[in-house]
């Protein structure tokens, strides 16, 4: 594995490269089409280069462990508002998540639905080495910046296919007290209605998730008196949906959201896992209805039903294969059928389905990322050809 | 301000180009009469003017696509125009261009309160987007000062901000999807009602690309439920440093107001003379607004005032009523008008790290003395977005040039302390030639590559954003390809 110690060394290495490179941070998110090549990690390009709590700004080199950043922020009672998921348990990976990896995958937790948004919304600037070995920066470390094109957003979530990030600059946020409201008894469409009611109330919801058969969870954050007030208002507003209970213990509340953020429930026993992003109103009618026609899948909803995680067990995968392809009961066949169905649904209803975890053979045979419409695909391909003309950086990963 | 020489091949073909445009649009949607095209000769950067070859006012995405196909075939540059409120010259024409105006595309196409989104045509004004959902107690958050007039299409082109973006973010953070027409007339749907991109975040790079990548005709925007209430407080200090320290302490304390506005003495005095809002005569004034229920507002303001008092304010005024709240905002909201009454002014838009505020204000004062022009400062302090207003007299020969030179110095200072040239107005032509202060040649190259992909012939708003010399080869190649 190649693990250069500086941006300059990395640039030399890319300029001299002749074969594909598997670009990664800590390698904890092996998503997409597997790339055959030499592993290139930013894990040695580390360190927080600037932290100004009073300006809510932090700049760190790409290989800096996420944990180090979170500890540094915690000392000033601050956090990354987009609460990046740690997917090691659910994806069955080891290693150290890095801030560069978080940014390259736009890893964004439950707070996506609040004003603070996703990782891409907190990202103020990037430095990177592109596929020609050129070092460049874009954006900066200030909150408002419209100087030139916004390549910051373009690089966020580009999975190392446009360039290798070397430094990122982030807007951070104060750590707030939180409380969690659990509504029990609201299932299916009722769960959607409960979440919708909450996020369209004036009470500033910063998390809305659904665990089928368990509860709808809502998070409120802020100053203490404000939490008490909003929790009370929501409790009476939502009473019609089921039993409403409030967890105002800070740690207990945080634990619930960490479990949901990291999709912990599916850490065991998953053959394949999908992440689906859709309009909330289409989530049940189109996606869940369509997917569960094939098998009684378990799922979790986040982002007020704008995000779904669907889990397929090996037994369910075989059942699908058996029912659909006479004489073929392999799990891979069943998973491929479901995969196609999910991407068809999102193509028709808007949104996208990504195969987040599956045996490597399956990831080689289907497009993990939702295929794009021809006009969009041409632009994406055009951009990759400009930034990585020699096709060196995670080639094909997003295709 | 240098602009490219108009292409004689295009100028000489004006009659046939106009005839082709008339064949795809209603006749009143193609304007080529020289007196009528003068209405499009400039935007809000009025110092620079040039009537276009023609202006077109399509009413649908299909009409936009038809216009762009023709302009592509004819090799005619196209300058998109929302409402023409750009302060950076983003909609400034060249004599050989077609202005594509969005003002006939103002429809609301979809409102979905449950999914918290609205889909509108791009010519709709910013304020009327909120207007469409106001009765349901929802709003669209980005609020540029020109929100009564400016179009969503222009907001997307410039990634516009506003006073309340400290909490809610700028346009790019509230934009979910666009329908966009490329220069070749291809119609693309990018994003939609979902919250993240399927592949590369093209929406992220389209927003803020100043109309150089495509013509956005429709936008899907995030709308939010209105908070129960809002209340401002006014705090006066006898030095900019202390006011800056107060802002920093409030943010460090974990309170996130929706707005923190800052005015310095020259600005306070001008506003007071103009609007009579009853502002104290002091060095620095902060207006801080928080949102929520009455009790929540009391709780937040309690903490803010506690911090403010530690810095020994000369004035501390909490709005006790709706009327008092209006008076607190009155002076700030009339700041530009107040300046306009005294003088011609140029409004800058650099952003700086909040920690550099005192240094930058001191240095601006020194530069102001050096150049002999007054500078008043009003800005969004929470996010470091400065708006120094340089006062000058356009009728005194040489003053515009002196003003521009001083402006350039101030913007260089912003970059020097770790900030940027423009926080919310855009580069346009105004800051085009300063881009090399902030970016290396390689960095500009990485940005221009994006335009190469979306608009290989460089026909969309080609003379903006990048220094003319830097983009010259690409523009020339595009021209040759068209010929």
Tab-separated table of N, CA and C in Angstrom, chain A residues 211-301:
chain	number	residue	atom	x	y	z
A	211	UNK	N	-38.046	3.098	13.278
A	211	UNK	CA	-37.639	1.701	13.385
A	211	UNK	C	-38.922	0.882	13.383
A	212	UNK	N	-39.230	0.163	12.289
A	212	UNK	CA	-40.494	-0.562	12.203
A	212	UNK	C	-40.670	-1.506	13.394
A	213	UNK	N	-41.873	-1.504	13.935
A	213	UNK	CA	-42.175	-2.378	15.066
A	213	UNK	C	-41.642	-1.870	16.393
A	214	UNK	N	-40.916	-0.771	16.362
A	214	UNK	CA	-40.338	-0.239	17.608
A	214	UNK	C	-40.859	1.168	17.916
A	215	UNK	N	-40.470	2.126	17.105
A	215	UNK	CA	-40.888	3.509	17.408
A	215	UNK	C	-40.511	4.466	16.279
A	216	UNK	N	-41.183	5.599	16.293
A	216	UNK	CA	-40.719	6.763	15.544
A	216	UNK	C	-39.929	7.599	16.545
A	217	UNK	N	-38.724	8.006	16.169
A	217	UNK	CA	-37.903	8.819	17.051
A	217	UNK	C	-37.762	10.235	16.499
A	218	UNK	N	-37.907	11.207	17.382
A	218	UNK	CA	-37.735	12.610	16.990
A	218	UNK	C	-36.741	13.248	17.941
A	219	UNK	N	-35.872	14.086	17.408
A	219	UNK	CA	-34.876	14.728	18.272
A	219	UNK	C	-35.084	16.235	18.279
A	220	UNK	N	-35.005	16.807	19.466
A	220	UNK	CA	-35.019	18.271	19.585
A	220	UNK	C	-33.765	18.689	20.344
A	221	UNK	N	-33.152	19.770	19.891
A	221	UNK	CA	-31.900	20.222	20.499
A	221	UNK	C	-31.946	21.721	20.756
A	222	UNK	N	-31.177	22.162	21.712
A	222	UNK	CA	-31.100	23.599	21.978
A	222	UNK	C	-30.799	23.867	23.432
A	223	UNK	N	-31.235	25.047	23.895
A	223	UNK	CA	-31.065	25.397	25.293
A	223	UNK	C	-32.121	24.637	26.106
A	224	UNK	N	-31.817	24.409	27.392
A	224	UNK	CA	-32.655	23.529	28.217
A	224	UNK	C	-34.142	23.916	28.239
A	225	UNK	N	-34.429	25.167	28.562
A	225	UNK	CA	-35.828	25.576	28.699
A	225	UNK	C	-36.557	25.421	27.372
A	226	UNK	N	-35.837	25.681	26.307
A	226	UNK	CA	-36.421	25.585	24.981
A	226	UNK	C	-36.785	24.137	24.649
A	227	UNK	N	-35.901	23.212	25.031
A	227	UNK	CA	-36.181	21.788	24.785
A	227	UNK	C	-37.441	21.360	25.522
A	228	UNK	N	-37.524	21.745	26.786
A	228	UNK	CA	-38.692	21.383	27.590
A	228	UNK	C	-39.967	21.916	26.951
A	229	UNK	N	-39.897	23.155	26.503
A	229	UNK	CA	-41.070	23.771	25.886
A	229	UNK	C	-41.487	23.025	24.620
A	230	UNK	N	-40.520	22.789	23.728
A	230	UNK	CA	-40.840	22.161	22.444
A	230	UNK	C	-41.278	20.706	22.627
A	231	UNK	N	-40.621	20.011	23.553
A	231	UNK	CA	-40.994	18.617	23.807
A	231	UNK	C	-42.461	18.549	24.253
A	232	UNK	N	-42.827	19.487	25.129
A	232	UNK	CA	-44.208	19.521	25.618
A	232	UNK	C	-45.196	19.764	24.491
A	233	UNK	N	-44.876	20.738	23.649
A	233	UNK	CA	-45.780	21.067	22.525
A	233	UNK	C	-45.920	19.882	21.578
A	234	UNK	N	-44.779	19.251	21.288
A	234	UNK	CA	-44.813	18.115	20.357
A	234	UNK	C	-45.564	16.933	20.966
A	235	UNK	N	-45.378	16.737	22.259
A	235	UNK	CA	-46.041	15.623	22.917
A	235	UNK	C	-47.562	15.722	22.748
A	236	UNK	N	-48.091	16.926	22.935
A	236	UNK	CA	-49.543	17.037	22.777
A	236	UNK	C	-49.940	17.004	21.308
A	237	UNK	N	-49.119	17.589	20.443
A	237	UNK	CA	-49.447	17.592	19.014
A	237	UNK	C	-49.481	16.171	18.440
A	238	UNK	N	-48.612	15.294	18.933
A	238	UNK	CA	-48.446	13.973	18.319
A	238	UNK	C	-49.151	12.855	19.091
A	239	UNK	N	-49.864	13.224	20.155
A	239	UNK	CA	-50.471	12.206	21.024
A	239	UNK	C	-51.375	11.247	20.250
A	240	UNK	N	-52.021	11.742	19.197
A	240	UNK	CA	-52.934	10.914	18.426
A	240	UNK	C	-52.266	9.754	17.697
A	241	UNK	N	-50.957	9.806	17.557
A	241	UNK	CA	-50.264	8.756	16.801
A	241	UNK	C	-49.907	7.533	17.651
A	242	UNK	N	-49.953	7.668	18.957
A	242	UNK	CA	-49.591	6.530	19.802
A	242	UNK	C	-49.108	7.026	21.150
A	243	UNK	N	-48.413	6.172	21.871
A	243	UNK	CA	-47.892	6.609	23.167
A	243	UNK	C	-46.621	7.415	22.925
A	244	UNK	N	-46.550	8.558	23.560
A	244	UNK	CA	-45.417	9.447	23.330
A	244	UNK	C	-44.590	9.547	24.607
A	245	UNK	N	-43.331	9.164	24.540
A	245	UNK	CA	-42.498	9.322	25.731
A	245	UNK	C	-41.241	10.138	25.407
A	246	UNK	N	-40.781	10.864	26.411
A	246	UNK	CA	-39.647	11.768	26.200
A	246	UNK	C	-38.426	11.290	26.985
A	247	UNK	N	-37.304	11.163	26.274
A	247	UNK	CA	-36.039	10.859	26.936
A	247	UNK	C	-35.229	12.145	26.979
A	248	UNK	N	-35.096	12.758	28.157
A	248	UNK	CA	-34.332	14.004	28.165
A	248	UNK	C	-32.948	13.818	28.771
A	249	UNK	N	-32.627	12.585	29.151
A	249	UNK	CA	-31.257	12.320	29.588
A	249	UNK	C	-30.327	12.457	28.375
A	250	UNK	N	-29.319	13.324	28.495
A	250	UNK	CA	-28.480	13.673	27.349
A	250	UNK	C	-27.787	12.453	26.751
A	251	UNK	N	-27.276	11.592	27.626
A	251	UNK	CA	-26.536	10.441	27.113
A	251	UNK	C	-27.438	9.385	26.499
A	252	UNK	N	-28.571	9.168	27.141
A	252	UNK	CA	-29.514	8.183	26.601
A	252	UNK	C	-30.023	8.646	25.246
A	253	UNK	N	-30.292	9.940	25.152
A	253	UNK	CA	-30.767	10.502	23.887
A	253	UNK	C	-29.689	10.362	22.808
A	254	UNK	N	-28.447	10.683	23.171
A	254	UNK	CA	-27.342	10.591	22.200
A	254	UNK	C	-27.151	9.151	21.726
A	255	UNK	N	-27.334	8.187	22.640
A	255	UNK	CA	-27.126	6.778	22.288
A	255	UNK	C	-28.133	6.320	21.233
A	256	UNK	N	-29.372	6.774	21.363
A	256	UNK	CA	-30.397	6.412	20.377
A	256	UNK	C	-29.976	6.882	18.992
A	257	UNK	N	-29.498	8.118	18.908
A	257	UNK	CA	-29.169	8.685	17.591
A	257	UNK	C	-27.890	8.116	17.024
A	258	UNK	N	-26.987	7.708	17.904
A	258	UNK	CA	-25.770	7.064	17.416
A	258	UNK	C	-26.104	5.698	16.804
A	259	UNK	N	-26.978	4.985	17.442
A	259	UNK	CA	-27.410	3.678	16.932
A	259	UNK	C	-28.070	3.842	15.549
A	260	UNK	N	-28.933	4.830	15.434
A	260	UNK	CA	-29.631	5.041	14.157
A	260	UNK	C	-28.660	5.535	13.086
A	261	UNK	N	-27.795	6.469	13.470
A	261	UNK	CA	-26.807	7.047	12.559
A	261	UNK	C	-25.921	5.969	11.951
A	262	UNK	N	-25.460	5.050	12.786
A	262	UNK	CA	-24.505	4.033	12.338
A	262	UNK	C	-25.182	2.772	11.802
A	263	UNK	N	-26.494	2.768	11.710
A	263	UNK	CA	-27.271	1.616	11.223
A	263	UNK	C	-26.846	0.348	11.974
A	264	UNK	N	-26.652	0.473	13.272
A	264	UNK	CA	-26.175	-0.628	14.109
A	264	UNK	C	-27.071	-1.861	14.039
A	265	UNK	N	-28.387	-1.615	13.874
A	265	UNK	CA	-29.329	-2.736	13.917
A	265	UNK	C	-29.010	-3.792	12.858
A	266	UNK	N	-28.335	-3.387	11.796
A	266	UNK	CA	-28.074	-4.327	10.704
A	266	UNK	C	-26.613	-4.806	10.698
A	267	UNK	N	-25.957	-4.652	11.846
A	267	UNK	CA	-24.541	-5.028	11.906
A	267	UNK	C	-24.354	-6.542	11.769
A	268	UNK	N	-25.333	-7.300	12.230
A	268	UNK	CA	-25.228	-8.756	12.097
A	268	UNK	C	-26.191	-9.210	11.019
A	269	UNK	N	-25.847	-10.297	10.386
A	269	UNK	CA	-26.859	-10.992	9.617
A	269	UNK	C	-27.313	-10.252	8.361
A	270	UNK	N	-26.470	-9.467	7.750
A	270	UNK	CA	-26.900	-8.868	6.484
A	270	UNK	C	-26.077	-9.466	5.339
A	271	UNK	N	-26.788	-9.895	4.312
A	271	UNK	CA	-26.117	-10.362	3.105
A	271	UNK	C	-25.832	-9.173	2.198
A	272	UNK	N	-26.820	-8.298	2.107
A	272	UNK	CA	-26.648	-7.072	1.325
A	272	UNK	C	-27.407	-5.939	1.997
A	273	UNK	N	-26.919	-4.725	1.754
A	273	UNK	CA	-27.498	-3.537	2.388
A	273	UNK	C	-27.569	-2.415	1.360
A	274	UNK	N	-28.738	-1.759	1.293
A	274	UNK	CA	-28.896	-0.639	0.362
A	274	UNK	C	-29.178	0.645	1.118
A	275	UNK	N	-28.724	1.715	0.534
A	275	UNK	CA	-29.024	3.053	1.050
A	275	UNK	C	-29.819	3.753	-0.039
A	276	UNK	N	-31.030	4.202	0.308
A	276	UNK	CA	-31.914	4.788	-0.704
A	276	UNK	C	-32.322	6.192	-0.290
A	277	UNK	N	-32.193	7.125	-1.219
A	277	UNK	CA	-32.534	8.517	-0.959
A	277	UNK	C	-33.707	8.895	-1.858
A	278	UNK	N	-34.790	9.335	-1.261
A	278	UNK	CA	-36.015	9.656	-2.018
A	278	UNK	C	-36.801	10.761	-1.324
A	279	UNK	N	-37.771	11.298	-2.038
A	279	UNK	CA	-38.735	12.183	-1.383
A	279	UNK	C	-39.500	11.382	-0.343
A	280	UNK	N	-39.716	11.951	0.836
A	280	UNK	CA	-40.436	11.221	1.882
A	280	UNK	C	-41.789	10.679	1.407
A	281	UNK	N	-42.515	11.463	0.623
A	281	UNK	CA	-43.860	11.035	0.236
A	281	UNK	C	-43.829	9.822	-0.687
A	282	UNK	N	-42.683	9.536	-1.318
A	282	UNK	CA	-42.594	8.381	-2.211
A	282	UNK	C	-42.035	7.151	-1.489
A	283	UNK	N	-41.520	7.356	-0.286
A	283	UNK	CA	-40.768	6.294	0.380
A	283	UNK	C	-41.603	5.043	0.633
A	284	UNK	N	-42.794	5.211	1.211
A	284	UNK	CA	-43.612	4.028	1.489
A	284	UNK	C	-44.315	3.530	0.235
A	285	UNK	N	-44.976	4.475	-0.449
A	285	UNK	CA	-45.822	4.076	-1.575
A	285	UNK	C	-45.019	3.420	-2.680
A	286	UNK	N	-43.865	3.972	-2.983
A	286	UNK	CA	-43.092	3.428	-4.091
A	286	UNK	C	-42.051	2.425	-3.602
A	287	UNK	N	-41.194	2.847	-2.699
A	287	UNK	CA	-40.035	2.001	-2.387
A	287	UNK	C	-40.352	0.819	-1.464
A	288	UNK	N	-40.860	1.125	-0.284
A	288	UNK	CA	-41.074	0.049	0.688
A	288	UNK	C	-42.108	-0.940	0.136
A	289	UNK	N	-43.170	-0.415	-0.463
A	289	UNK	CA	-44.193	-1.292	-1.045
A	289	UNK	C	-43.577	-2.186	-2.115
A	290	UNK	N	-42.786	-1.584	-3.000
A	290	UNK	CA	-42.201	-2.352	-4.101
A	290	UNK	C	-41.176	-3.368	-3.626
A	291	UNK	N	-40.343	-2.975	-2.682
A	291	UNK	CA	-39.271	-3.861	-2.220
A	291	UNK	C	-39.841	-5.039	-1.447
A	292	UNK	N	-40.838	-4.791	-0.605
A	292	UNK	CA	-41.346	-5.869	0.243
A	292	UNK	C	-42.261	-6.826	-0.525
A	293	UNK	N	-42.586	-6.498	-1.776
A	293	UNK	CA	-43.270	-7.466	-2.630
A	293	UNK	C	-42.385	-8.699	-2.851
A	294	UNK	N	-41.089	-8.469	-2.902
A	294	UNK	CA	-40.159	-9.562	-3.184
A	294	UNK	C	-39.823	-10.381	-1.941
A	295	UNK	N	-39.662	-9.695	-0.824
A	295	UNK	CA	-39.320	-10.391	0.417
A	295	UNK	C	-39.683	-9.475	1.581
A	296	UNK	N	-39.976	-10.058	2.746
A	296	UNK	CA	-40.340	-9.212	3.897
A	296	UNK	C	-39.097	-8.579	4.515
A	297	UNK	N	-38.492	-7.648	3.791
A	297	UNK	CA	-37.222	-7.035	4.209
A	297	UNK	C	-37.375	-6.208	5.467
A	298	UNK	N	-36.321	-6.120	6.219
A	298	UNK	CA	-36.321	-5.168	7.327
A	298	UNK	C	-35.655	-3.882	6.831
A	299	UNK	N	-36.076	-2.773	7.395
A	299	UNK	CA	-35.526	-1.487	6.953
A	299	UNK	C	-35.548	-0.489	8.087
A	300	UNK	N	-34.802	0.573	7.939
A	300	UNK	CA	-34.806	1.695	8.868
A	300	UNK	C	-34.960	2.965	8.042
A	301	UNK	N	-35.733	3.915	8.543
A	301	UNK	CA	-35.859	5.195	7.849
A	301	UNK	C	-35.232	6.307	8.678
